[in-house]
mmCIF file of C-alpha atoms in Angstrom:
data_model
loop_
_atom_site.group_PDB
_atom_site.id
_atom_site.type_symbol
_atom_site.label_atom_id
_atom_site.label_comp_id
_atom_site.label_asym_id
_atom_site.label_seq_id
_atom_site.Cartn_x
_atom_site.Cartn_y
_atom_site.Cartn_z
ATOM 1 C CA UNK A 1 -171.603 -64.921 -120.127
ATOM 2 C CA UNK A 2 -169.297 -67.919 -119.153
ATOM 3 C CA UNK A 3 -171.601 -69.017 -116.500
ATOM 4 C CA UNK A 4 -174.214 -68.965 -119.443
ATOM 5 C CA UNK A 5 -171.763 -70.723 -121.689
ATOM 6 C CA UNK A 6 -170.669 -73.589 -118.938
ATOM 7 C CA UNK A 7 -174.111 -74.153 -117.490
ATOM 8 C CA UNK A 8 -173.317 -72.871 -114.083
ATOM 9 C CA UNK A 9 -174.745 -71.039 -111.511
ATOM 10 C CA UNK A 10 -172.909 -69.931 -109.067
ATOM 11 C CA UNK A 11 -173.552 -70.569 -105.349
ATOM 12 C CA UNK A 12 -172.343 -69.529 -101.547
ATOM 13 C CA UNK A 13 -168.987 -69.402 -100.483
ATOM 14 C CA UNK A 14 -167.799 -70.649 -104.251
ATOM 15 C CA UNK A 15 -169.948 -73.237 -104.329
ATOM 16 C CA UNK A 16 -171.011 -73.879 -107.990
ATOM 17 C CA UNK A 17 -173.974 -76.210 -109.388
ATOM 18 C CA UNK A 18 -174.620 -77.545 -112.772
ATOM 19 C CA UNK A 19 -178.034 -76.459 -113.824
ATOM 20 C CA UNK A 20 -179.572 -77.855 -117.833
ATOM 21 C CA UNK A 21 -179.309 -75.507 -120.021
ATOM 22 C CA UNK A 22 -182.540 -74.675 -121.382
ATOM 23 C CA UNK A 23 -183.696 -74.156 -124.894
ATOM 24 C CA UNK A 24 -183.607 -70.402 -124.258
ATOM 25 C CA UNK A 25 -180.086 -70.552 -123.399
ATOM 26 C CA UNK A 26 -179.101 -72.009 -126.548
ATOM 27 C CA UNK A 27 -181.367 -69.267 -128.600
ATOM 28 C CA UNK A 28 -179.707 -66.308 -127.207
ATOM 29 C CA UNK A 29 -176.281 -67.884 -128.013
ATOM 30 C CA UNK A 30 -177.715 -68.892 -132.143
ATOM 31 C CA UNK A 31 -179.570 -64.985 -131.795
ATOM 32 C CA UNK A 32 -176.131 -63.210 -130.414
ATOM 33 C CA UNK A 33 -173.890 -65.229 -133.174
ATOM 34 C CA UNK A 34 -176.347 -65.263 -135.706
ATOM 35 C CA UNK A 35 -176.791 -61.125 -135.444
ATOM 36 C CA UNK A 36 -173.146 -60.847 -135.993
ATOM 37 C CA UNK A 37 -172.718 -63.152 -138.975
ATOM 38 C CA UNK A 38 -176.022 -61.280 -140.655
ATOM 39 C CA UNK A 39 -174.046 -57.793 -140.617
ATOM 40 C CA UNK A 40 -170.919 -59.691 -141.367
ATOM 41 C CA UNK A 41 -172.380 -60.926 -144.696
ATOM 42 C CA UNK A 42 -173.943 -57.460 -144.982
ATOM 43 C CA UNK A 43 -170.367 -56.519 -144.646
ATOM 44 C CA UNK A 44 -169.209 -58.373 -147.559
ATOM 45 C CA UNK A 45 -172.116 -57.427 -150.120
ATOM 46 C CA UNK A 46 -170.600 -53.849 -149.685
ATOM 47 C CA UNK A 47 -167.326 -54.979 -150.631
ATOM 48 C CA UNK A 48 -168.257 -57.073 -153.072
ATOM 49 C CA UNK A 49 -170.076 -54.614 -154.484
ATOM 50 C CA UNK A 50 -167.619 -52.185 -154.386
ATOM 51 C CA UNK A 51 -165.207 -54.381 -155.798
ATOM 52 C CA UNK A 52 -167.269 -54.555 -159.325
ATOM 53 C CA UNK A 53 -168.129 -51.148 -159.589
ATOM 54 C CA UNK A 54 -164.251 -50.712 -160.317
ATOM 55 C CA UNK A 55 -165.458 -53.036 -162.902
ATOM 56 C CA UNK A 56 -166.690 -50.489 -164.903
ATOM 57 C CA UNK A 57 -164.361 -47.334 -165.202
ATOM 58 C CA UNK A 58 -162.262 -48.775 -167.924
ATOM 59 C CA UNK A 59 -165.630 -48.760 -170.754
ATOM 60 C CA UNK A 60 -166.079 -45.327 -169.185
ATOM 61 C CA UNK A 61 -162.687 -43.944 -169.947
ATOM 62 C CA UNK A 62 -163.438 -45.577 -173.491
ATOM 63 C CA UNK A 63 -166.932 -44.271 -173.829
ATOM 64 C CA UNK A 64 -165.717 -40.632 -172.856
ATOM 65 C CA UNK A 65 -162.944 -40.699 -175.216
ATOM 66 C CA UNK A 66 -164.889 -41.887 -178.023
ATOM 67 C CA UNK A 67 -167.461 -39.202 -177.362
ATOM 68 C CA UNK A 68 -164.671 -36.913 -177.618
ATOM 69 C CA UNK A 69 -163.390 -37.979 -180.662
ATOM 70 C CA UNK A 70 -166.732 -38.181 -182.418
ATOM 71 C CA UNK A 71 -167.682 -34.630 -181.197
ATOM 72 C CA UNK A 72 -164.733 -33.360 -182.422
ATOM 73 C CA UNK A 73 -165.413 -34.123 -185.539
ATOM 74 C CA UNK A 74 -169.413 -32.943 -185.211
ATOM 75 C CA UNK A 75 -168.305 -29.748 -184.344
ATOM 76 C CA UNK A 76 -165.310 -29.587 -187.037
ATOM 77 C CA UNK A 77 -168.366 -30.073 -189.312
ATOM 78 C CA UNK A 78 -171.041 -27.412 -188.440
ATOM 79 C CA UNK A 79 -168.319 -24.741 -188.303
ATOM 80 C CA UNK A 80 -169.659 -21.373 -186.566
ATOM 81 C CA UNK A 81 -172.901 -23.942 -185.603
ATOM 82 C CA UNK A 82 -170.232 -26.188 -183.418
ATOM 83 C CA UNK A 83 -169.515 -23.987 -180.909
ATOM 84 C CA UNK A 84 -171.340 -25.763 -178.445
ATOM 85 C CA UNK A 85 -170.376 -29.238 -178.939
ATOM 86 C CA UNK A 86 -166.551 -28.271 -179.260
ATOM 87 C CA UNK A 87 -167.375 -27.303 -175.136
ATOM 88 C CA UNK A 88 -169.037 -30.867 -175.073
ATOM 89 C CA UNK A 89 -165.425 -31.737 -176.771
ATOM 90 C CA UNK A 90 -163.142 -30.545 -174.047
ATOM 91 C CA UNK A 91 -165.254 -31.233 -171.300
ATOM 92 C CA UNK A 92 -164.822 -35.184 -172.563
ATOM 93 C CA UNK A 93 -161.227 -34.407 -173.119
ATOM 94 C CA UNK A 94 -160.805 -33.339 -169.552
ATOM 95 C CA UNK A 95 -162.726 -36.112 -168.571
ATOM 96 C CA UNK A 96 -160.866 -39.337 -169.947
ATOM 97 C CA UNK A 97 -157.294 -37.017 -168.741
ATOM 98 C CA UNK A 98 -158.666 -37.016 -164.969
ATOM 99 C CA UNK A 99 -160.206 -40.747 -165.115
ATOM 100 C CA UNK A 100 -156.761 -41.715 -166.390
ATOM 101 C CA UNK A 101 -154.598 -40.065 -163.895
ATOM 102 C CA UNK A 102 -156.903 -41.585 -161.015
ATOM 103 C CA UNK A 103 -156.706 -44.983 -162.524
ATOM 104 C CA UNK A 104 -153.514 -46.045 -160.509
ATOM 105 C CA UNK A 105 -155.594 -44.991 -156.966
ATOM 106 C CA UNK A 106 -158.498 -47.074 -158.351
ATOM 107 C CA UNK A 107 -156.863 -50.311 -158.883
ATOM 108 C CA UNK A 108 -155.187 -49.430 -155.175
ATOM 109 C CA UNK A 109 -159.064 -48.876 -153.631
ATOM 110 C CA UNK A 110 -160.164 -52.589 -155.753
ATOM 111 C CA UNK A 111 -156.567 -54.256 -154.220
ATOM 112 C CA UNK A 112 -157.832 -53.074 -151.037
ATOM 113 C CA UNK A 113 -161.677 -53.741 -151.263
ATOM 114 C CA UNK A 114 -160.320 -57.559 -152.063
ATOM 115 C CA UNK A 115 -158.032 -57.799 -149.250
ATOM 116 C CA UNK A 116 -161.190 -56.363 -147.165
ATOM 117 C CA UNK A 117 -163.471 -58.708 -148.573
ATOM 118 C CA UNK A 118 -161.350 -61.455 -147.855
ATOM 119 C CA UNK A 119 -160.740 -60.455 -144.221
ATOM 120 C CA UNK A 120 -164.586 -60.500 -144.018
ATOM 121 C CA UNK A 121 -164.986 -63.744 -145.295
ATOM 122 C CA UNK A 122 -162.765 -65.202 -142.814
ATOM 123 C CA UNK A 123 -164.459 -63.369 -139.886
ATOM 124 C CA UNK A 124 -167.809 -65.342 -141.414
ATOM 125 C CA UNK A 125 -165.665 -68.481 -141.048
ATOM 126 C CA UNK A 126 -164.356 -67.831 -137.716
ATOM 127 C CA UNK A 127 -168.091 -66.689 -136.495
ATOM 128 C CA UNK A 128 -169.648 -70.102 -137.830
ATOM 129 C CA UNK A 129 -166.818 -71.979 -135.953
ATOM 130 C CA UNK A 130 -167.998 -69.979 -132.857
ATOM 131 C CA UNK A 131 -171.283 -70.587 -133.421
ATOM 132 C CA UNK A 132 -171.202 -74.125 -133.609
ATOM 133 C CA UNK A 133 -168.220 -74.077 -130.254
ATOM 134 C CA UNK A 134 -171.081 -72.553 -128.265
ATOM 135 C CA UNK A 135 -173.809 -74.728 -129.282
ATOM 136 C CA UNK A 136 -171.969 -78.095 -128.557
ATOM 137 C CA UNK A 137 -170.880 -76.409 -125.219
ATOM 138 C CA UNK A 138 -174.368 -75.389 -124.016
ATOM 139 C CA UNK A 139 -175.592 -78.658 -124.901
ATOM 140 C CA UNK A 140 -172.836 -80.333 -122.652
ATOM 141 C CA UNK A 141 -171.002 -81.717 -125.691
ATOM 142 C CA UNK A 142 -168.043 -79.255 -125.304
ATOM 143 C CA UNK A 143 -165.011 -81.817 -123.833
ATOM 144 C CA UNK A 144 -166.555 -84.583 -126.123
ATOM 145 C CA UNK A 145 -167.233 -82.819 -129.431
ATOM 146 C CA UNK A 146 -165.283 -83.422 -132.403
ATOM 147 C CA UNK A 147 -162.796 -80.944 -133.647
ATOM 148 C CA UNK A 148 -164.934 -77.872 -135.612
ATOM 149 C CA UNK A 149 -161.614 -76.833 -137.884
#
């Protein structure tokens, strides 16, 4: 890999020679680079993705405990007819208790999604700055190039 990266082939007795880098060099470099930064964005859809379904949880804790409430008083209504939806009630009940008691461990998971997602985003920073290192260098530009940060 370095002798691919300087342009060198080595020789006898530690001899080395300077051979052009060819347009194939510089494709497997962009192909090796570019398959990283592909899953690397891949990478950060998940979290991203991840991150907003968290989004959502609070309108279903709400949405539960409404349906609770408003089949509480359905079955309150229909008297010995209600028996069923006063199971629908306590299941809902249940429901909005557990969501609740998990909330604290769901706002941890979305910290650490965004921390995660962040990490990710630098790696796709870091991989473009390596990308563009390795081009300049196979094209002989590497001592002379202008700094990439």
């Amino acid at each position: 890999m370095i002798a691919l990266i300087n342009g060198v082939v080595g020789g006898m007795m530690g001899e080395t020679k300077r051979r052009p880098v060819s347009g194939d060099d510089l494709a497997v470099w962009r192909d090796s680079v570019g398959d990283y930064a592909s899953h690397t964005r891949d990478l950060y859809a998940n979290c991203v993705g991840a991150y907003h379904a968290f989004d959502g949880l609070p309108r279903l804790v709400d949405g539960l405990r409404l349906l609770s409430v408003n089949a509480g008083l359905v079955s309150a209504r229909a008297g010995d007819f209600g028996r069923s939806v006063r199971v629908l009630t306590n299941f809902a009940t249940e429901s909005v208790a557990r969501l609740l008691d998990v909330i604290p461990q769901m706002l941890s998971l979305k910290r650490q999604t965004y921390e995660t997602a962040g990490g990710v985003m630098r790696s796709i920073n870091d991989i473009g700055k390596l990308e563009a290192t390795g081009t300049l260098i196979l094209r002989g530009q590497g001592g002379t190039a202008p700094s990439l940060s």
